[in-house]
XYZ file of C-alpha atoms in Angstrom:
579
model
C 0.000 0.000 0.000
C 1.325 3.380 -0.937
C 0.405 6.898 -1.927
C 0.649 7.931 -5.559
C 0.537 11.263 -7.337
C -1.315 11.347 -10.646
C -0.038 14.171 -12.829
C -2.756 15.097 -15.334
C -2.239 17.727 -18.023
C -4.955 19.240 -20.190
C -4.078 17.003 -23.150
C -2.306 14.071 -21.519
C -3.240 11.077 -19.464
C -2.335 10.637 -15.802
C 1.258 9.728 -15.046
C 1.624 7.993 -11.633
C 4.406 8.956 -9.249
C 4.856 6.703 -6.198
C 5.462 8.226 -2.761
C 7.235 6.611 0.188
C 7.105 7.243 3.931
C 9.713 9.788 4.978
C 9.955 11.250 1.466
C 9.756 14.939 0.557
C 8.940 16.102 -2.966
C 8.624 19.548 -4.553
C 6.281 20.651 -7.299
C 8.597 22.654 -9.582
C 7.608 24.643 -12.659
C 10.382 24.061 -15.189
C 11.059 26.955 -17.537
C 11.594 26.493 -21.263
C 9.768 26.711 -24.581
C 6.941 24.833 -22.903
C 6.531 25.229 -19.187
C 6.181 21.828 -17.558
C 5.344 20.848 -13.998
C 7.876 18.443 -12.520
C 7.721 16.362 -9.334
C 11.202 16.598 -7.815
C 12.005 14.314 -4.830
C 14.776 15.206 -2.377
C 16.843 12.903 -0.203
C 17.965 15.307 2.500
C 15.326 17.493 4.167
C 17.983 20.093 4.964
C 18.399 20.869 1.268
C 16.739 24.158 0.400
C 13.734 24.190 -1.885
C 14.291 24.899 -5.603
C 13.753 28.503 -6.642
C 10.896 27.604 -8.977
C 9.156 25.349 -6.431
C 5.422 26.011 -6.112
C 4.609 23.595 -3.273
C 6.130 20.967 -0.992
C 4.695 17.549 -0.148
C 5.840 15.550 2.909
C 4.955 11.888 3.426
C 5.105 10.196 6.800
C 3.435 7.613 8.975
C 0.870 10.268 9.848
C -0.219 10.800 6.210
C 0.521 13.315 3.472
C 0.710 17.066 4.062
C 1.010 19.926 1.590
C 2.712 23.316 2.090
C 2.411 26.144 -0.439
C 5.688 27.862 -1.337
C 4.112 30.251 -3.853
C 0.755 31.870 -4.349
C -1.896 30.186 -6.416
C -1.876 26.749 -4.740
C -5.387 25.346 -4.265
C -6.810 22.065 -2.985
C -10.016 20.644 -4.420
C -11.710 18.099 -2.131
C -12.622 14.664 -3.377
C -16.295 14.844 -2.360
C -17.328 16.167 -5.742
C -16.652 12.680 -7.152
C -19.178 11.073 -4.792
C -22.103 13.512 -5.133
C -24.020 12.651 -8.319
C -26.293 15.680 -8.129
C -25.840 19.357 -7.243
C -26.361 19.557 -3.515
C -26.926 22.605 -1.293
C -23.175 23.042 -0.798
C -21.046 23.797 -3.863
C -17.643 22.149 -4.157
C -15.265 24.744 -2.748
C -11.582 24.963 -3.607
C -9.382 25.783 -0.622
C -6.733 28.444 -1.206
C -3.554 27.472 0.652
C -1.565 30.441 1.916
C 2.120 30.443 0.928
C 4.807 29.921 3.580
C 6.483 33.002 5.063
C 9.010 33.823 7.771
C 6.314 33.465 10.411
C 3.923 30.548 10.948
C 3.372 28.370 7.876
C 0.081 26.798 6.871
C -0.042 23.125 5.912
C -2.969 20.887 5.026
C -3.285 17.131 5.270
C -4.427 15.650 1.983
C -7.009 12.921 1.578
C -7.464 10.273 -1.026
C -8.394 11.770 -4.436
C -7.758 15.349 -3.325
C -6.712 17.436 -6.328
C -3.926 20.047 -6.216
C -4.588 22.963 -8.567
C -1.843 25.410 -9.530
C -2.612 28.810 -11.032
C 0.631 28.950 -13.030
C 0.025 25.730 -14.949
C -2.857 23.729 -16.354
C -1.447 20.491 -14.946
C -3.255 19.081 -11.914
C -1.932 16.691 -9.281
C -4.256 14.064 -7.785
C -3.339 12.160 -4.614
C -4.405 8.504 -4.759
C -4.111 5.825 -2.109
C -3.333 2.396 -3.548
C -5.028 -0.060 -1.178
C -4.300 -3.160 -3.218
C -1.807 -4.347 -0.609
C -3.959 -3.800 2.501
C -4.219 -7.040 4.466
C -6.177 -7.725 7.632
C -5.379 -10.778 9.709
C -8.471 -12.965 9.813
C -9.400 -16.621 9.957
C -10.736 -16.464 6.372
C -9.776 -14.452 3.353
C -12.103 -12.327 1.296
C -12.094 -11.790 -2.419
C -10.492 -8.650 -3.749
C -12.793 -6.483 -5.831
C -11.886 -3.919 -8.467
C -11.643 -0.255 -7.557
C -14.747 0.779 -9.476
C -16.769 -1.982 -7.809
C -15.490 -0.734 -4.475
C -16.864 2.762 -5.110
C -20.176 1.368 -6.332
C -20.458 -0.901 -3.309
C -19.905 2.009 -0.948
C -22.664 4.017 -2.603
C -25.110 1.104 -2.481
C -24.343 0.133 1.128
C -24.426 3.524 2.794
C -26.135 2.107 5.846
C -23.343 -0.421 6.436
C -20.697 2.268 6.046
C -22.464 4.550 8.511
C -22.247 1.835 11.110
C -18.422 1.749 10.879
C -18.029 5.520 10.925
C -17.641 7.549 14.118
C -17.106 11.273 13.704
C -15.687 11.760 17.194
C -12.779 9.329 16.963
C -9.209 10.039 16.091
C -8.207 6.431 15.512
C -9.083 4.098 12.622
C -11.903 1.621 13.096
C -11.550 -1.502 10.923
C -14.078 -4.323 11.082
C -12.462 -7.756 11.243
C -14.490 -10.759 10.176
C -14.406 -13.495 12.754
C -13.950 -17.129 11.922
C -16.974 -19.370 11.980
C -15.123 -21.542 14.485
C -14.693 -18.663 16.901
C -17.708 -18.103 19.179
C -19.409 -14.754 18.820
C -18.846 -12.634 21.958
C -21.867 -11.586 23.970
C -20.822 -7.944 24.022
C -19.924 -6.258 20.768
C -16.255 -5.337 20.594
C -14.462 -2.922 18.361
C -11.050 -3.736 16.938
C -8.958 -0.637 16.477
C -6.020 -0.397 14.103
C -4.139 2.814 13.450
C -3.325 3.501 9.822
C -0.946 6.326 8.809
C -2.518 6.746 5.413
C -6.256 6.898 5.884
C -9.098 8.914 4.566
C -10.078 11.909 6.675
C -13.602 12.928 7.661
C -14.153 16.439 8.984
C -16.018 16.847 12.230
C -19.683 17.747 11.891
C -20.691 21.251 12.887
C -24.034 22.781 13.605
C -24.202 24.021 9.996
C -23.633 20.578 8.418
C -26.456 19.023 6.353
C -26.409 15.296 5.578
C -25.539 14.402 1.998
C -28.224 12.665 -0.004
C -26.633 9.240 -0.009
C -26.058 9.248 3.772
C -29.267 8.046 5.343
C -28.478 7.796 9.034
C -26.864 10.143 11.506
C -24.480 9.267 14.301
C -26.210 9.330 17.682
C -23.130 9.108 19.859
C -21.530 12.308 18.569
C -21.126 14.643 21.568
C -22.095 18.320 21.372
C -19.331 20.858 20.699
C -18.972 21.799 24.344
C -18.213 18.182 25.294
C -15.432 17.778 22.764
C -12.247 16.351 24.247
C -9.510 18.961 24.664
C -6.037 17.368 24.792
C -3.665 18.203 27.608
C -0.123 19.488 27.275
C 1.377 16.065 27.898
C -0.875 14.180 25.497
C 0.238 13.517 21.922
C -1.136 15.661 19.174
C -4.510 14.513 17.945
C -3.601 14.377 14.277
C -0.590 12.080 14.761
C -1.059 8.368 14.233
C 1.322 5.530 14.853
C 2.416 2.916 12.282
C 0.084 0.086 11.424
C -0.075 -2.753 13.909
C -1.221 -6.284 12.978
C -4.511 -7.417 14.535
C -4.855 -10.986 15.746
C -8.060 -12.923 16.211
C -7.538 -14.048 19.804
C -10.028 -12.733 22.298
C -7.324 -11.613 24.753
C -5.510 -9.415 22.205
C -8.775 -7.892 21.039
C -9.649 -6.902 24.590
C -6.208 -5.368 25.156
C -6.548 -3.304 21.988
C -9.897 -1.951 23.097
C -8.545 -0.992 26.529
C -5.496 0.804 25.086
C -7.648 2.979 22.849
C -10.332 3.737 25.436
C -8.851 7.196 25.993
C -9.277 8.175 22.354
C -12.425 6.448 21.154
C -15.907 7.543 22.071
C -18.149 4.923 23.706
C -19.930 2.680 21.217
C -23.658 2.296 21.483
C -24.664 -1.315 21.975
C -27.581 -0.823 19.636
C -25.254 -0.010 16.746
C -23.286 -3.052 15.525
C -19.599 -2.615 14.885
C -19.773 -4.533 11.647
C -22.190 -6.678 9.744
C -20.102 -9.781 10.498
C -21.266 -9.825 14.125
C -24.490 -11.450 12.888
C -24.763 -15.181 12.342
C -25.793 -14.861 8.679
C -22.992 -14.311 6.167
C -22.808 -10.828 4.678
C -23.260 -10.207 0.939
C -20.241 -9.583 -1.262
C -20.924 -5.868 -1.553
C -20.929 -5.475 2.241
C -17.634 -7.349 2.571
C -16.130 -5.030 0.023
C -16.887 -2.048 2.219
C -14.654 -3.491 4.905
C -11.772 -3.462 2.455
C -12.484 0.091 1.466
C -10.347 2.896 2.751
C -10.533 3.270 6.546
C -11.449 6.605 8.060
C -9.271 8.792 10.265
C -11.155 11.415 12.206
C -9.312 14.714 12.590
C -10.489 17.262 15.227
C -11.162 20.867 14.171
C -8.210 23.073 13.262
C -8.605 25.163 16.407
C -7.863 22.194 18.669
C -4.871 21.115 16.574
C -3.110 24.458 16.557
C -2.384 24.683 20.227
C -3.811 22.409 22.934
C -5.531 23.859 25.963
C -4.002 23.050 29.356
C -7.443 22.872 31.028
C -9.662 20.035 29.736
C -13.364 20.810 29.856
C -16.100 18.257 30.577
C -13.774 15.301 30.153
C -13.814 12.108 32.134
C -10.977 11.367 34.532
C -10.594 7.873 33.187
C -9.985 9.082 29.686
C -7.303 11.485 30.776
C -5.519 8.931 32.932
C -5.429 6.224 30.262
C -4.317 8.574 27.516
C -0.748 7.863 26.359
C 1.806 10.344 27.601
C 5.018 11.476 26.030
C 8.134 12.996 27.546
C 7.632 16.540 28.769
C 9.410 19.257 26.914
C 11.792 21.629 28.595
C 10.231 24.669 26.976
C 7.032 26.138 28.285
C 3.929 26.010 26.084
C 2.051 29.266 26.267
C -1.697 28.854 25.942
C -3.397 30.852 23.236
C -5.522 33.713 24.434
C -9.256 33.110 24.366
C -10.424 36.319 26.043
C -11.623 38.977 23.589
C -9.417 42.053 23.432
C -12.314 44.361 24.120
C -13.008 42.792 27.514
C -9.378 42.688 28.619
C -8.583 46.357 28.304
C -5.588 47.606 30.237
C -3.930 45.529 32.916
C -4.693 48.175 35.486
C -8.461 47.767 35.300
C -8.476 44.973 37.895
C -12.026 43.839 37.107
C -11.403 40.163 37.888
C -9.938 38.845 41.118
C -6.503 37.271 40.931
C -5.328 39.466 38.054
C -2.488 41.956 38.007
C -3.391 45.496 39.015
C -0.848 48.166 38.212
C 1.212 49.722 35.429
C 2.808 47.740 32.649
C 5.186 45.216 34.222
C 8.861 46.155 34.001
C 10.469 42.984 35.316
C 14.039 42.565 36.574
C 15.650 39.194 37.359
C 17.854 38.344 40.347
C 19.138 34.830 41.079
C 16.620 33.503 38.562
C 16.739 30.671 36.060
C 14.451 32.348 33.516
C 16.302 32.835 30.207
C 16.433 36.371 28.901
C 15.440 35.138 25.434
C 12.577 32.683 25.337
C 8.831 32.179 25.256
C 8.335 33.837 28.655
C 10.051 37.053 27.594
C 8.098 37.018 24.323
C 4.861 36.724 26.282
C 5.943 39.576 28.560
C 6.652 41.904 25.644
C 3.541 40.840 23.736
C 1.331 41.943 26.625
C 2.944 45.355 27.070
C 5.634 44.495 29.615
C 9.391 44.395 29.259
C 12.503 42.841 30.778
C 14.821 45.413 32.380
C 18.258 45.113 33.948
C 18.914 48.196 36.095
C 16.692 48.812 39.112
C 16.597 52.594 39.178
C 13.669 54.819 39.960
C 10.691 53.879 37.791
C 12.726 51.663 35.456
C 11.568 48.570 37.376
C 8.357 47.741 39.217
C 8.633 43.930 39.698
C 11.601 41.775 40.740
C 11.523 38.062 39.906
C 13.640 35.710 42.049
C 13.975 31.982 42.613
C 11.772 30.582 45.343
C 13.293 28.858 48.361
C 16.568 30.791 48.528
C 17.612 34.398 48.082
C 20.877 36.267 47.739
C 21.682 39.684 49.195
C 22.198 41.167 45.747
C 22.044 44.889 45.045
C 18.871 44.386 42.985
C 17.115 42.614 45.846
C 18.195 45.128 48.502
C 17.293 48.088 46.300
C 13.825 46.668 45.564
C 13.265 46.099 49.293
C 14.299 49.678 50.080
C 12.113 51.108 47.293
C 9.120 48.894 48.125
C 9.095 47.144 44.728
C 7.109 43.860 44.761
C 9.287 40.749 44.726
C 7.757 37.609 43.186
C 8.893 34.099 42.345
C 9.486 32.721 38.858
C 6.080 31.013 39.005
C 4.373 34.386 38.555
C 5.729 34.779 35.034
C 5.303 31.097 34.158
C 1.687 30.826 35.303
C 0.844 34.206 33.781
C 2.126 32.913 30.459
C -0.012 29.789 30.806
C -3.103 31.893 31.539
C -2.197 34.371 28.762
C -2.610 37.320 31.157
C -0.751 38.772 34.122
C -1.756 37.400 37.519
C -1.801 39.140 40.901
C 1.753 39.540 42.221
C 0.628 39.187 45.844
C -0.116 35.496 45.196
C 3.539 34.751 44.404
C 5.504 36.087 47.390
C 8.874 34.349 47.767
C 9.783 32.336 50.845
C 13.298 31.635 52.095
C 12.897 29.950 55.494
C 16.585 29.114 55.874
C 17.798 32.656 55.232
C 14.947 34.226 57.198
C 15.879 32.175 60.246
C 19.606 32.759 59.860
C 19.362 36.496 59.210
C 16.459 37.088 61.627
C 14.070 38.818 59.245
C 10.733 38.176 57.504
C 10.132 38.718 53.800
C 6.388 38.968 54.330
C 6.737 41.878 56.777
C 8.790 44.024 54.372
C 7.134 42.931 51.103
C 6.057 45.899 48.959
C 6.866 48.382 51.764
C 9.318 51.220 51.332
C 11.901 51.121 54.125
C 13.884 54.325 54.786
C 15.806 52.990 57.761
C 18.736 55.437 57.415
C 16.654 58.612 57.472
C 18.588 61.435 59.199
C 21.901 59.554 59.157
C 25.082 59.852 57.131
C 27.014 56.722 56.226
C 30.802 56.607 56.172
C 32.746 53.814 54.419
C 36.387 53.237 55.213
C 38.636 53.095 52.111
C 39.368 49.415 52.775
C 35.649 48.588 52.704
C 34.888 50.807 49.728
C 37.187 48.886 47.379
C 35.220 45.679 48.050
C 32.127 47.151 46.399
C 32.306 47.139 42.620
C 30.876 49.449 41.571
C 30.561 51.632 44.642
C 27.962 53.816 42.892
C 25.365 51.052 43.392
C 26.013 51.122 47.143
C 25.577 54.894 47.172
C 22.269 54.517 45.333
C 21.154 51.846 47.819
C 21.953 54.028 50.828
C 20.103 56.993 49.333
C 17.061 54.808 48.611
C 17.115 53.724 52.270
C 17.003 57.386 53.405
C 20.668 58.254 54.031
C 21.397 61.973 53.762
C 25.101 61.650 52.859
C 27.451 58.875 51.744
C 31.217 59.493 51.787
C 34.545 57.725 52.127
C 37.990 59.085 53.053
C 40.897 58.164 55.294
C 40.119 58.442 58.988
C 42.872 61.026 59.538
C 41.210 63.359 57.042
C 37.735 62.968 58.489
C 36.668 65.913 60.575
C 34.975 65.608 63.909
C 31.747 67.140 62.677
C 31.628 64.725 59.750
C 31.685 61.703 62.013
C 29.013 63.040 64.360
C 25.644 61.265 63.872
C 27.342 59.144 61.236
C 27.123 55.389 60.839
C 30.681 54.150 60.300
C 31.076 50.950 58.295
C 34.473 49.234 58.210
C 35.988 46.046 56.842
C 36.804 44.544 60.238
C 39.286 44.553 63.088
C 42.215 44.601 60.654
C 40.969 47.838 59.090
C 43.484 50.563 60.062
C 40.973 53.385 59.587
C 38.527 51.562 61.837
C 41.202 51.219 64.528
C 41.931 54.950 64.319
C 38.263 55.877 64.605
C 37.682 53.482 67.502
C 40.641 55.027 69.347
C 38.852 58.350 69.026
C 35.785 56.792 70.673
C 33.653 56.065 67.608
C 31.647 52.877 67.099
C 32.306 50.972 63.868
C 30.029 48.372 62.302
C 30.611 45.558 59.832
C 29.236 45.577 56.290
C 26.370 43.257 57.311
C 24.881 46.147 59.260
C 23.923 47.794 55.951
C 22.273 44.784 54.295
C 20.486 43.261 57.286
C 19.152 46.608 58.491
C 17.431 47.030 55.116
C 16.064 43.462 55.171
C 14.797 43.837 58.746
C 13.329 47.271 58.106
C 14.955 48.797 61.196
C 18.354 49.699 62.643
C 19.750 49.105 66.106
C 22.833 51.206 66.828
C 23.079 50.042 70.433
C 23.179 46.341 69.585
C 26.610 44.713 69.570
C 25.629 42.241 66.814
C 27.533 44.143 64.138
C 29.920 46.243 66.260
C 33.628 45.795 65.669
C 35.441 45.229 68.950
C 38.698 47.191 69.398
C 41.857 45.295 70.190
C 43.231 45.309 73.757
C 46.510 46.900 72.645
C 44.663 49.917 71.318
C 41.960 50.834 73.820
C 39.655 53.665 72.737
C 40.672 57.121 73.862
C 38.335 59.031 76.103
C 37.080 62.311 74.771
C 37.504 65.547 76.700
C 40.108 66.777 79.165
C 41.372 64.534 81.940
C 40.172 65.295 85.428
C 42.550 66.987 87.851
C 43.434 65.036 90.933
């Protein structure tokens, strides 16, 4: 069994061109005295398309798909061959949009679909050669010619309707049981996936039955009950290679259980095939079983991007559905809310949504890549990713949950009262296709909070000006450890400090050190030793960071005070008393 392309010109007969699984061919318009359409196969998919290529055809275990590389590529459905009279719906030709730098449009072709090209009179017809289809059974049936097969399908519409289910994505093939095998009490359905099968579009509320179709399918669910695949489930239009079907009862039951997540329940009143009856079926009914099987493809909207939230679906179906390995990249759900109802992000009509200006997000100790789907979502919805945290350049800081670092970005956001959220805020906002409330994603660092004696929840989104009314002096030895020191100056000013300066202790005047918080490198700092000899109190560098995290300062506490050495006791100020 194989696909074939029939190339038909206006004055020539059809010339077959066989296709193979994994093959890629191009429809190329060859220039010359007489323009001729050529079918050019390629071996390596990485080879670029020919310049004169009009379309590209890919063949795989999932079927045959067509991509337009130039304008004027149309697809004519095969149904016009089966309708002997003009029905209420005219045969429409689908115009396939050419591929561009952005998303490309492809269409899966069915048996006897015709490819029309505006630049040439030659047409291409896709034909499925089912002469080699074999179904394992206890008896063999007689092969019938192709034209008898079409006639038999038209005459036995009722039998064909019994095998057709418009809500299934797998192929249903009726297998004739042996006369020696007892007929089961409950009707079973043998499922076999076929990569090259005829496709039947899902019925909509505007569909009208065709004249030769007498019955309708009762077990077709309404549109709101349609199964929506999850992120982990395989794509609905993909089918696996053909598997042989045995006649043993145990294997039949296993096949039915494995496909229970995909197939809709079968009504007991509707027989799976005509062979379930004791009487032998006529020859024309047996021929319908050898006709092309049907693959049911969901609507285009469900194929484009699956929804992460299944609606009205049974738990059993979701649990038994086959799962594939999760991808590392995040799949962003497509927006379903109309633009008119969303408005600006600051409206805050719904609970749990972001309320505020456009998010300007900075990252600190975060694993979010600066170029990826999350950043694209952020920019698409009016936000942006920023690096410096200065003034109004940033209004949200994103950190990793569970642990924090005393970085300048974190300390500056705490001092300025900028909300700090975890990475889940951006990830879940991307999944919901809208910004969520930042207060629901407060970070927690229990180890650091216990070690540093502070609480993130108590200082979250609160401006802390703990150094109001104080000047801060840095010894030269401590200043060189900050690179750049300008960020430390900006941090101190954001926390309310009136003046930040650094100079050798010998050059510092007495009035400059009054009401000044002196920060030094440690006991080995020479400037700190000089200042402590003059009676000043010096603090370690942790006094600056932890005072901002705690939201308060304690100058009398000896937690951060540098103790003077015994050899250099502090000098007492003032004149000595007379004896």
